[in-house]
Coordinates of N, CA and C in Angstrom, one line a residue:
Chain A
X1 N 23.0 106.5 110.4 CA 22.5 107.3 109.3 C 20.5 106.7 109.1
X2 N 19.5 107.3 108.8 CA 18.7 107.5 109.0 C 17.6 108.2 107.2
X3 N 17.6 107.2 107.6 CA 16.8 108.1 105.8 C 15.3 108.3 106.3
X4 N 15.5 109.4 105.4 CA 13.7 109.7 105.4 C 12.6 108.6 104.9
X5 N 12.2 108.9 105.4 CA 11.1 107.3 104.9 C 10.3 106.8 106.2
X6 N 12.2 106.7 106.8 CA 12.0 105.3 107.6 C 10.8 105.2 108.8
X7 N 10.5 104.4 108.1 CA 9.3 103.2 109.9 C 9.6 103.1 110.8
X8 N 9.8 104.3 112.0 CA 9.7 103.9 113.1 C 9.3 102.0 114.0
X9 N 10.5 101.9 115.0 CA 9.1 100.6 116.0 C 7.9 101.5 116.5
X10 N 6.6 100.9 116.9 CA 5.9 100.8 116.8 C 5.8 100.5 118.8
X11 N 5.5 101.3 119.5 CA 5.8 100.8 120.8 C 3.7 100.9 121.3
X12 N 3.2 100.8 122.3 CA 2.3 100.7 122.8 C 1.9 100.5 125.0
X13 N 1.8 102.5 124.7 CA 1.6 102.3 126.5 C 0.5 102.3 126.9
X14 N -0.2 101.5 127.9 CA -1.2 100.7 129.1 C -2.1 102.3 129.4
X15 N -2.5 102.8 129.0 CA -3.1 104.2 130.4 C -4.3 103.6 131.0
X16 N -4.4 104.1 133.0 CA -6.1 103.3 132.8 C -6.4 104.3 134.5
X17 N -7.2 104.1 134.7 CA -7.0 105.2 135.8 C -7.2 105.7 136.6
X18 N -5.6 105.1 136.7 CA -4.9 104.7 138.2 C -4.0 106.0 137.7
X19 N -3.7 105.5 135.5 CA -2.1 106.6 135.3 C -2.4 107.8 135.5
X20 N -3.9 108.3 135.3 CA -4.9 108.8 134.7 C -4.8 110.2 136.6
X21 N -5.0 109.8 137.1 CA -4.5 110.1 138.6 C -3.4 110.5 138.8
X22 N -2.9 109.6 138.9 CA -1.5 109.8 138.8 C -0.6 110.5 137.9
X23 N -0.9 111.3 136.4 CA -0.6 112.1 135.8 C -1.1 113.7 136.8
X24 N -2.6 112.9 136.9 CA -3.3 114.7 137.7 C -2.4 115.2 138.9
X25 N -1.8 114.9 139.3 CA -1.1 114.5 140.1 C 0.2 115.1 140.3
X26 N 1.1 115.1 138.7 CA 2.6 115.5 138.5 C 2.3 116.3 137.7
X27 N 1.5 116.3 136.9 CA 1.4 117.6 136.1 C 0.5 118.9 136.9
X28 N -0.7 118.4 138.1 CA -1.3 119.3 139.2 C -2.3 120.2 137.7
X29 N -2.7 119.3 137.0 CA -4.2 119.5 136.7 C -5.1 118.5 137.2
X30 N -5.8 119.1 137.6 CA -6.8 118.1 138.7 C -8.2 118.3 137.9
X31 N -8.5 119.1 136.8 CA -9.6 118.6 135.7 C -10.6 117.0 136.0
X32 N -12.1 117.8 137.0 CA -12.7 116.4 137.5 C -12.7 115.4 136.0
X33 N -12.4 115.6 134.0 CA -13.4 115.4 133.3 C -12.1 114.0 132.7
X34 N -11.3 114.2 134.2 CA -10.0 113.2 134.1 C -9.8 111.9 135.0
X35 N -11.4 112.2 135.5 CA -10.9 111.3 136.8 C -12.2 110.5 137.0
X36 N -13.6 111.7 136.8 CA -14.2 111.5 138.2 C -15.2 111.9 136.6
X37 N -16.7 110.3 136.5 CA -16.9 109.6 135.6 C -17.8 110.8 135.2
X38 N -19.3 110.5 136.6 CA -19.9 111.2 136.6 C -20.1 113.0 135.9
X39 N -18.7 113.2 136.1 CA -18.8 115.1 136.1 C -18.5 114.8 134.0
X40 N -17.4 113.8 133.6 CA -17.6 113.7 132.2 C -19.1 113.6 132.4
X41 N -19.6 112.9 132.0 CA -21.3 112.2 131.5 C -21.5 113.5 131.4
X42 N -21.8 114.7 132.7 CA -22.3 115.4 133.1 C -22.0 116.7 131.9
X43 N -20.9 116.9 131.4 CA -20.8 118.1 130.8 C -20.2 117.4 129.3
X44 N -20.7 116.3 129.0 CA -20.7 115.9 127.5 C -20.0 115.0 127.0
X45 N -19.5 114.2 127.9 CA -18.3 113.5 127.4 C -18.7 111.6 127.3
X46 N -17.9 111.3 126.6 CA -19.0 109.6 126.6 C -17.6 108.6 127.4
X47 N -17.5 108.9 128.8 CA -16.4 108.5 129.8 C -14.8 109.9 130.1
X48 N -14.5 109.4 131.3 CA -13.5 109.8 131.9 C -12.3 109.8 130.8
X49 N -11.8 111.0 129.9 CA -11.0 110.9 129.3 C -10.2 111.8 130.2
X50 N -8.7 110.3 128.5 CA -6.7 111.6 129.4 C -6.6 112.7 129.1
X51 N -6.3 113.2 130.0 CA -5.5 114.5 129.6 C -4.8 114.5 128.2
X52 N -5.0 115.8 127.4 CA -4.4 115.8 127.1 C -2.5 115.3 126.4
X53 N -2.0 116.3 127.8 CA -1.4 116.9 127.5 C -0.5 114.8 128.3
X54 N -0.8 114.4 128.8 CA -0.8 112.9 129.3 C -0.3 112.1 127.8
X55 N -1.5 112.3 127.0 CA -1.0 111.2 125.7 C 0.4 112.1 125.3
X56 N 0.7 113.3 125.3 CA 1.3 114.3 124.5 C 2.2 113.8 125.5
X57 N 2.7 113.7 126.4 CA 4.0 113.0 126.8 C 4.1 111.8 127.3
X58 N 3.0 111.2 126.9 CA 3.9 109.5 126.8 C 4.5 109.3 125.5
X59 N 3.6 110.0 124.5 CA 4.5 109.9 122.9 C 5.9 110.9 123.3
X60 N 5.7 111.1 124.3 CA 6.9 112.6 124.5 C 8.0 111.7 124.5
X61 N 8.0 110.6 125.8 CA 8.7 108.7 125.9 C 9.3 109.0 124.5
X62 N 7.8 108.5 124.3 CA 8.8 107.7 122.2 C 9.7 108.3 122.0
X63 N 9.4 110.0 121.4 CA 10.7 110.8 121.1 C 12.5 111.0 122.0
X64 N 12.1 110.0 123.0 CA 13.2 111.0 124.3 C 13.9 109.5 124.0
X65 N 12.9 108.3 123.8 CA 13.5 107.3 123.8 C 14.2 106.9 122.6
X66 N 13.9 107.6 121.1 CA 14.7 107.5 120.3 C 16.3 108.7 120.2
X67 N 16.2 109.0 120.9 CA 16.9 110.5 120.4 C 17.4 110.0 120.9
X68 N 17.7 109.1 122.6 CA 18.0 108.8 123.2 C 19.0 109.7 124.3
X69 N 17.0 110.0 124.9 CA 16.9 110.7 126.2 C 16.5 112.6 126.0
X70 N 16.2 113.2 126.7 CA 15.0 114.2 127.1 C 16.2 115.3 126.2
X71 N 17.3 115.6 126.8 CA 18.3 116.6 126.9 C 18.2 116.4 125.1
X72 N 18.4 115.6 124.1 CA 18.2 115.7 122.8 C 16.6 116.3 122.1
X73 N 16.0 116.7 122.8 CA 14.7 116.9 121.8 C 14.2 118.2 122.3
X74 N 14.9 119.1 120.9 CA 14.2 120.5 120.7 C 13.1 120.9 120.2
X75 N 12.3 120.7 119.1 CA 10.9 120.9 119.7 C 9.6 120.3 119.6
X76 N 8.7 119.7 119.7 CA 7.4 118.8 119.6 C 6.0 119.8 119.8
X77 N 5.7 119.0 119.1 CA 3.8 120.0 118.9 C 3.2 118.8 118.6
X78 N 1.8 118.7 118.7 CA 1.2 118.1 118.5 C -0.2 118.5 118.8
X79 N -1.5 118.1 117.7 CA -2.3 118.4 118.5 C -3.1 118.1 119.0
X80 N -4.7 117.7 119.8 CA -5.6 117.4 120.5 C -7.2 117.2 119.6
X81 N -6.7 116.0 118.6 CA -7.7 116.0 118.1 C -9.1 114.6 118.0
X82 N -9.3 114.2 118.8 CA -10.2 113.0 119.8 C -9.7 112.5 121.4
X83 N -9.7 112.5 122.2 CA -9.6 112.7 124.0 C -9.4 110.5 123.8
X84 N -8.1 110.3 124.6 CA -8.1 108.8 124.8 C -9.2 108.3 125.6
X85 N -10.0 108.1 125.9 CA -11.3 107.8 126.2 C -10.7 106.3 127.6
X86 N -10.6 106.4 128.9 CA -10.8 105.0 129.3 C -12.1 105.2 130.2
X87 N -12.0 104.0 130.0 CA -13.5 103.6 131.1 C -13.0 103.2 131.8
X88 N -13.9 102.5 133.1 CA -13.6 101.9 135.1 C -13.1 100.6 135.0
X89 N -11.9 100.5 135.1 CA -11.6 99.3 134.8 C -10.1 98.2 134.0
X90 N -10.9 99.8 133.0 CA -10.1 98.9 131.6 C -8.6 99.3 131.4
X91 N -7.5 98.7 131.1 CA -6.6 99.2 130.3 C -6.6 99.5 128.7
X92 N -6.5 101.0 128.6 CA -6.7 101.8 127.3 C -5.5 101.9 126.4
X93 N -5.6 101.4 124.7 CA -3.6 102.2 124.5 C -3.8 102.8 123.6
X94 N -2.8 103.3 124.2 CA -1.9 104.9 123.3 C -1.0 103.7 122.4
X95 N -1.3 103.8 120.6 CA -0.2 103.1 119.8 C 1.1 104.1 119.3
X96 N 1.8 103.8 118.9 CA 2.1 105.0 119.1 C 3.3 104.7 117.5
X97 N 3.6 105.3 116.7 CA 4.9 105.3 116.2 C 5.4 106.6 115.1
X98 N 6.6 106.3 113.9 CA 6.8 107.1 113.6 C 7.2 107.3 112.1
X99 N 7.6 108.3 111.4 CA 7.8 108.2 110.4 C 9.9 109.5 109.8
X100 N 9.8 109.3 109.5 CA 11.4 110.3 109.5 C 11.6 111.0 108.3
X101 N 11.2 112.0 108.9 CA 10.7 113.8 107.5 C 11.5 114.3 107.1
X102 N 12.5 114.1 108.0 CA 13.9 115.0 107.7 C 15.4 114.5 107.3
X103 N 16.4 114.5 107.2 CA 17.2 114.5 108.2 C 18.3 114.5 107.7
X104 N 19.4 116.0 108.9 CA 20.5 117.0 108.1 C 20.4 117.6 108.9
X105 N 21.9 117.8 108.8 CA 22.6 118.1 110.2 C 22.7 117.6 111.6
X106 N 22.5 116.3 111.4 CA 22.4 115.9 112.8 C 21.3 116.2 113.6
X107 N 20.1 116.9 113.0 CA 19.0 116.5 113.0 C 18.4 116.1 112.3
X108 N 17.1 115.1 113.3 CA 15.7 114.6 112.8 C 14.6 114.8 113.3
X109 N 14.1 115.8 111.8 CA 12.3 115.5 111.9 C 11.7 114.6 112.0
X110 N 10.5 114.1 112.7 CA 9.4 113.2 112.9 C 8.5 113.1 112.6
X111 N 7.8 112.0 111.7 CA 6.2 113.0 111.9 C 5.8 111.9 112.5
X112 N 4.6 111.4 113.7 CA 4.0 111.2 114.7 C 3.1 110.2 114.1
X113 N 2.3 109.5 115.0 CA 1.0 108.6 114.8 C 1.1 108.1 116.3
X114 N 0.0 108.6 116.3 CA -0.7 108.5 118.0 C -2.3 107.4 117.5
X115 N -2.6 106.9 118.1 CA -4.6 106.2 117.9 C -3.9 105.5 119.2
X116 N -5.9 105.4 120.0 CA -6.6 104.8 120.7 C -7.5 103.6 120.3
X117 N -7.5 102.5 120.7 CA -8.3 102.2 119.8 C -9.2 102.1 119.0
X118 N -8.5 102.6 117.7 CA -7.9 102.2 116.8 C -8.4 104.0 116.1
X119 N -8.2 104.7 117.3 CA -8.6 106.1 116.4 C -7.1 107.3 117.1
X120 N -6.8 108.0 115.3 CA -6.0 108.9 115.9 C -6.6 109.7 117.1
X121 N -5.4 110.3 117.4 CA -5.7 110.7 119.3 C -4.9 112.4 118.7
X122 N -3.4 112.2 118.0 CA -3.0 114.0 118.2 C -3.3 113.7 116.7
X123 N -3.0 115.2 116.0 CA -2.7 115.3 114.6 C -1.5 116.3 114.4
X124 N -1.5 116.6 113.1 CA 0.1 117.0 112.6 C 1.7 117.2 113.8
X125 N 1.6 115.8 114.6 CA 2.6 115.8 115.8 C 4.1 115.7 114.7
X126 N 4.6 116.2 115.7 CA 6.2 116.1 114.9 C 6.9 116.1 116.3
X127 N 8.7 115.9 115.9 CA 9.2 116.5 117.0 C 11.3 116.6 116.3
X128 N 11.9 117.4 116.6 CA 12.6 117.2 115.5 C 14.2 117.0 117.1
X129 N 14.6 116.7 117.0 CA 15.7 116.3 117.4 C 17.0 115.5 117.3
X130 N 17.8 116.3 118.0 CA 19.5 115.8 117.5 C 20.0 113.8 117.7
X131 N 20.2 113.4 116.1 CA 20.5 112.1 116.7 C 21.7 112.7 115.7
Chain B
X1 N -15.7 136.1 128.2 CA -15.0 136.8 127.1 C -14.1 137.1 126.9
X2 N -12.9 137.0 126.8 CA -11.2 137.4 126.5 C -11.5 139.3 126.5
X3 N -11.0 140.0 127.5 CA -10.5 140.9 126.2 C -9.8 142.1 125.2
X4 N -10.3 142.2 124.3 CA -9.5 142.1 123.7 C -8.5 143.0 123.2
X5 N -8.9 143.1 124.4 CA -7.2 144.9 124.1 C -5.9 144.0 124.9
X6 N -6.4 143.2 125.6 CA -5.2 142.8 125.7 C -4.1 141.1 125.0
X7 N -4.7 141.4 123.8 CA -3.9 140.3 123.1 C -2.8 140.9 122.8
X8 N -1.3 140.6 122.1 CA 0.0 141.2 121.8 C 0.0 141.7 123.5
X9 N -0.6 141.4 124.0 CA 0.3 141.5 126.1 C 0.5 140.1 126.4
X10 N 2.0 141.2 127.0 CA 3.0 140.1 127.4 C 2.6 140.5 129.2
X11 N 2.3 139.2 129.3 CA 2.0 139.9 130.8 C 2.7 138.6 132.4
X12 N 3.4 138.6 132.7 CA 4.6 138.2 134.0 C 3.5 137.2 134.7
X13 N 4.1 135.6 134.6 CA 3.6 135.5 135.3 C 4.6 135.7 137.7
X14 N 3.1 135.3 138.3 CA 3.3 136.6 139.7 C 4.8 135.7 140.6
X15 N 5.0 134.5 140.4 CA 6.3 134.0 141.0 C 7.4 133.2 140.2
X16 N 8.5 133.2 140.7 CA 9.4 132.7 140.2 C 9.2 131.3 140.7
X17 N 9.1 129.9 139.5 CA 9.3 128.2 140.5 C 10.8 127.9 140.5
X18 N 11.2 127.5 141.7 CA 12.6 126.2 141.1 C 12.2 124.8 141.5
X19 N 12.5 124.5 140.1 CA 12.2 123.5 140.4 C 12.6 122.2 141.6
X20 N 11.8 120.9 142.1 CA 12.7 119.9 142.8 C 12.8 118.6 142.3
X21 N 13.6 117.8 142.0 CA 13.5 116.8 142.0 C 12.3 115.4 142.1
X22 N 11.5 115.5 142.9 CA 10.5 114.6 143.4 C 9.5 115.4 142.7
X23 N 9.3 115.5 142.4 CA 8.2 116.5 140.7 C 8.8 116.4 139.3
X24 N 10.1 116.2 139.3 CA 10.6 115.6 138.2 C 10.4 114.3 138.2
X25 N 10.8 113.2 139.6 CA 10.6 112.0 139.2 C 9.4 111.5 139.5
X26 N 8.4 112.4 140.2 CA 7.0 112.2 139.5 C 6.5 112.0 138.5
X27 N 7.2 112.9 137.4 CA 6.2 113.2 136.1 C 7.2 111.7 135.5
X28 N 8.3 111.7 135.6 CA 8.5 110.5 134.7 C 8.4 109.5 135.0
X29 N 8.3 108.7 135.9 CA 6.8 107.8 136.9 C 6.1 107.5 135.6
X30 N 5.7 108.3 135.6 CA 4.2 108.6 134.5 C 3.9 108.1 133.3
X31 N 5.5 108.6 132.6 CA 5.4 108.3 131.5 C 6.6 106.8 131.4
X32 N 7.3 106.8 132.6 CA 8.7 105.3 132.2 C 9.8 105.4 132.3
X33 N 10.3 106.8 133.0 CA 11.2 107.4 132.5 C 11.7 106.8 133.6
X34 N 13.3 106.5 133.4 CA 13.9 106.4 133.8 C 15.3 106.7 134.4
X35 N 15.1 108.7 133.0 CA 16.2 109.2 133.4 C 15.7 110.9 134.5
X36 N 16.4 110.9 135.4 CA 15.4 111.3 136.1 C 16.6 112.8 136.5
X37 N 17.4 113.0 135.1 CA 18.8 114.3 135.4 C 18.4 115.7 135.1
X38 N 16.9 114.9 133.4 CA 16.8 116.3 132.7 C 14.3 116.1 132.8
X39 N 14.1 116.4 132.8 CA 13.2 117.6 132.6 C 12.4 116.3 131.4
X40 N 11.4 115.7 131.3 CA 10.9 115.1 129.9 C 10.4 116.4 129.4
X41 N 10.4 116.7 128.0 CA 10.5 117.2 126.4 C 8.6 118.4 127.2
X42 N 7.3 117.9 127.7 CA 6.6 118.1 128.6 C 6.9 118.6 129.8
X43 N 7.4 117.8 130.5 CA 7.3 118.9 132.0 C 6.6 120.0 132.1
X44 N 7.5 121.1 131.7 CA 7.0 122.6 131.8 C 5.8 122.2 132.0
X45 N 4.4 122.1 130.6 CA 3.4 122.1 131.7 C 2.5 122.3 133.1
X46 N 3.8 121.4 133.8 CA 3.3 121.9 135.1 C 3.5 123.1 135.8
X47 N 4.3 124.2 135.2 CA 4.2 125.4 135.0 C 3.8 126.4 134.2
X48 N 3.4 126.3 133.3 CA 2.7 127.2 132.6 C 1.5 127.0 132.2
X49 N 1.1 125.7 132.4 CA -0.7 125.6 132.5 C -1.1 127.0 133.7
X50 N -0.5 126.4 134.9 CA -0.8 126.9 136.6 C -0.7 129.0 136.0
X51 N 0.4 128.8 135.7 CA 0.8 130.3 135.4 C -0.2 131.1 134.8
X52 N -0.4 130.8 132.9 CA -1.2 131.0 132.3 C -3.0 130.9 133.1
X53 N -2.9 129.9 133.8 CA -4.5 130.2 133.9 C -3.9 131.0 135.6
X54 N -3.7 131.5 136.2 CA -3.5 132.9 136.8 C -3.9 134.4 136.1
X55 N -3.0 134.5 134.9 CA -2.8 135.7 134.2 C -3.9 135.6 133.7
X56 N -4.6 134.3 132.4 CA -5.7 134.8 132.0 C -7.1 134.4 132.5
X57 N -6.8 134.4 133.6 CA -8.1 134.3 134.7 C -7.9 136.0 135.0
X58 N -7.3 137.0 135.1 CA -7.5 138.0 135.6 C -8.5 138.1 135.8
X59 N -9.0 139.0 135.9 CA -10.5 140.1 135.5 C -9.6 141.2 134.7
X60 N -9.1 141.8 134.3 CA -8.6 142.8 133.5 C -9.2 141.6 131.7
X61 N -8.7 140.6 132.0 CA -8.5 139.6 130.8 C -9.6 138.4 130.7
X62 N -9.5 138.3 131.1 CA -11.1 137.7 131.6 C -11.3 136.5 130.9
X63 N -11.0 135.7 130.8 CA -10.9 134.5 130.5 C -11.6 133.2 131.4
X64 N -13.1 133.2 131.1 CA -13.2 131.6 131.3 C -12.7 130.2 131.8
X65 N -12.2 130.4 132.0 CA -11.1 128.6 132.7 C -12.1 127.7 132.4
X66 N -13.1 127.6 133.2 CA -14.1 126.6 133.0 C -14.3 125.5 132.5
X67 N -14.3 126.4 130.6 CA -14.6 126.0 129.7 C -14.2 125.0 128.5
X68 N -12.8 124.8 128.9 CA -11.7 125.8 129.2 C -11.4 124.1 128.5
X69 N -10.8 124.4 126.6 CA -10.1 123.2 126.3 C -9.1 123.0 125.3
X70 N -7.8 122.1 125.2 CA -7.0 122.4 124.7 C -6.7 122.3 123.5
X71 N -6.6 123.0 123.0 CA -6.4 122.4 121.1 C -5.5 121.2 120.5
X72 N -4.3 123.0 121.0 CA -2.5 122.4 120.3 C -1.6 123.0 121.1
X73 N -0.4 121.9 121.3 CA 0.7 122.4 122.6 C 2.2 122.4 121.4
X74 N 2.5 122.8 121.5 CA 4.3 123.1 120.8 C 5.3 123.7 121.9
X75 N 6.6 122.3 122.0 CA 7.8 123.7 122.7 C 8.6 123.5 121.9
X76 N 9.5 124.5 121.8 CA 10.5 125.4 121.3 C 11.7 124.7 122.8
X77 N 12.5 123.5 122.8 CA 13.3 123.4 124.4 C 15.2 124.9 123.6
X78 N 15.8 125.2 123.9 CA 16.6 125.6 124.0 C 17.4 124.6 124.4
X79 N 16.9 125.1 125.9 CA 18.0 124.1 126.6 C 17.7 123.1 128.3
X80 N 17.5 122.7 128.4 CA 16.2 120.8 128.8 C 16.4 121.9 130.3
X81 N 16.2 121.6 131.3 CA 15.6 122.1 132.6 C 16.0 121.1 133.2
X82 N 16.0 120.9 134.2 CA 16.5 120.0 135.9 C 16.5 121.2 137.6
X83 N 16.2 119.1 137.8 CA 15.9 120.3 139.7 C 16.8 121.4 139.8
X84 N 16.1 122.5 141.1 CA 17.2 122.8 141.1 C 17.2 124.5 140.1
X85 N 16.8 123.6 139.5 CA 16.9 125.0 138.2 C 15.8 125.8 139.2
X86 N 15.7 127.4 138.7 CA 14.8 129.0 138.9 C 14.4 129.0 137.3
X87 N 12.3 129.6 137.3 CA 12.3 129.7 135.6 C 11.3 130.6 136.6
X88 N 11.2 131.3 135.2 CA 10.3 132.5 135.7 C 9.2 132.0 134.3
X89 N 7.6 132.6 133.8 CA 7.5 132.7 133.4 C 7.0 133.9 132.5
X90 N 6.8 134.4 131.4 CA 5.2 135.4 130.4 C 5.1 135.0 130.3
X91 N 3.5 135.6 129.7 CA 2.5 134.7 128.8 C 2.3 135.8 127.9
X92 N 2.4 135.7 126.3 CA 2.1 136.7 125.5 C 0.6 135.8 124.5
X93 N -0.1 137.1 124.3 CA -1.5 136.3 123.9 C -1.0 136.7 122.7
X94 N -0.7 135.7 121.4 CA -0.8 136.3 119.9 C -1.9 136.1 119.2
X95 N -2.7 135.8 119.9 CA -4.2 135.8 119.3 C -5.3 135.4 119.3
X96 N -6.2 136.0 119.1 CA -7.5 134.9 120.0 C -8.7 136.5 118.7
X97 N -9.7 134.8 118.9 CA -11.2 135.3 117.7 C -11.9 134.3 118.4
X98 N -13.2 135.0 117.6 CA -14.6 133.7 117.9 C -15.2 132.7 116.6
X99 N -14.9 132.2 116.9 CA -15.7 131.0 115.9 C -16.6 129.9 116.2
X100 N -18.3 130.7 115.4 CA -18.9 129.6 116.2 C -19.2 129.6 117.6
X101 N -19.1 131.0 118.5 CA -19.3 131.3 119.5 C -18.0 130.8 120.0
X102 N -17.8 129.9 120.2 CA -15.9 129.1 120.6 C -15.2 130.4 120.6
X103 N -14.3 130.7 121.2 CA -12.6 131.4 121.8 C -12.0 130.9 121.5
X104 N -11.6 131.1 121.0 CA -9.5 131.0 120.2 C -8.2 131.7 120.8
X105 N -8.4 130.9 122.1 CA -7.0 132.4 122.5 C -5.7 131.5 122.4
X106 N -4.6 132.1 120.9 CA -3.2 131.6 121.3 C -2.0 132.2 122.1
X107 N -1.3 131.6 122.8 CA -1.2 131.7 124.5 C 0.7 131.1 123.9
X108 N 1.7 132.1 123.8 CA 3.0 132.0 123.8 C 3.8 132.1 125.4
X109 N 4.1 130.3 125.5 CA 5.1 131.0 127.8 C 6.5 130.9 127.0
X110 N 7.4 132.2 127.8 CA 8.4 132.5 127.2 C 9.2 131.4 129.0
X111 N 9.5 131.1 129.3 CA 10.1 130.0 130.3 C 12.1 130.2 130.2
X112 N 12.2 131.5 131.1 CA 13.6 131.8 131.0 C 14.4 131.3 132.9
X113 N 15.7 131.5 132.4 CA 16.8 130.5 133.7 C 17.5 131.1 134.1
X114 N 17.8 132.9 134.7 CA 18.1 133.5 135.2 C 18.1 134.0 134.0
X115 N 17.0 134.4 133.2 CA 17.3 135.7 132.0 C 17.6 135.1 130.9
X116 N 17.9 133.9 131.1 CA 18.0 133.3 129.4 C 17.1 132.6 129.3
X117 N 16.7 132.5 128.4 CA 15.0 131.9 127.2 C 15.5 129.9 127.5
X118 N 14.8 129.4 127.6 CA 15.0 128.4 127.8 C 13.5 127.0 128.1
X119 N 12.9 127.3 127.2 CA 11.5 126.2 126.9 C 10.5 127.7 126.2
X120 N 10.0 127.9 125.0 CA 8.7 128.5 124.5 C 8.3 127.4 124.7
X121 N 6.7 127.9 124.7 CA 6.1 126.7 124.2 C 4.3 127.3 123.9
X122 N 3.8 127.1 122.9 CA 2.4 127.8 122.4 C 1.5 126.5 122.5
X123 N 0.5 127.4 123.2 CA -1.1 127.0 123.5 C -1.6 127.1 123.3
X124 N -2.5 126.0 122.3 CA -3.2 127.1 121.9 C -5.4 126.3 122.3
X125 N -5.6 127.1 122.6 CA -7.3 126.9 124.4 C -8.4 127.6 123.8
X126 N -9.2 126.8 123.8 CA -10.5 127.5 123.4 C -11.1 126.7 124.1
X127 N -12.2 128.5 124.6 CA -12.7 128.0 126.0 C -14.9 127.5 124.8
X128 N -14.9 126.7 125.0 CA -16.8 125.9 124.2 C -17.6 127.0 124.2
X129 N -18.0 127.3 123.8 CA -19.1 128.1 123.4 C -20.4 127.6 124.4

């Protein structure tokens, strides 16, 4: 039995330019702001940024791991409030934790936290899983 | 500018899509998922974003995709998808507003497998001023 208020173990993912390229190919989202620094700067971004959906996919892995597999994830939502900035040659962190918000009827609702370089990157991030 | 008459309307995607194991494998590899028998929870964005782009940029709807930012995203998964599933996608423009020159569009996409709704996904898209 998992009690409301339980804080789950933190997991740190690492993002670099190679991962962004791999995600672009896997998702089909080839927007150059996620791969081309010159282009990203030209549209007013501080550097190349990760796809919001890559951040959400990695946090989704955290949720699936907690739930015992992707098949147990019923709902998952997030707001993209700040970009994950990925400079060339660097590995940046995506640090994920969660708190149990509800636990009833075999379902658990999680409130998710995701930060990179200490900055909160997802807002209102929630998931409902079977567990 | 988005055609306001399109708000509330549902548009069918052009083609059905059959998921391949290799595309699920590639997505799983990026996130470090070793169980590839089921698509990860956000996998279907691969289908819905492509279908949205085709639908929302049709001349009669008129969204400017080049200045698009993803505001938020939600998935409800009624039945997980896997390789071999044949999916159709329909997009409903649920709301539209302009704030400080930015266009804010909420779109729901419904993915169906043999007519059965398997995943609904909500996306808020922002076209920057």
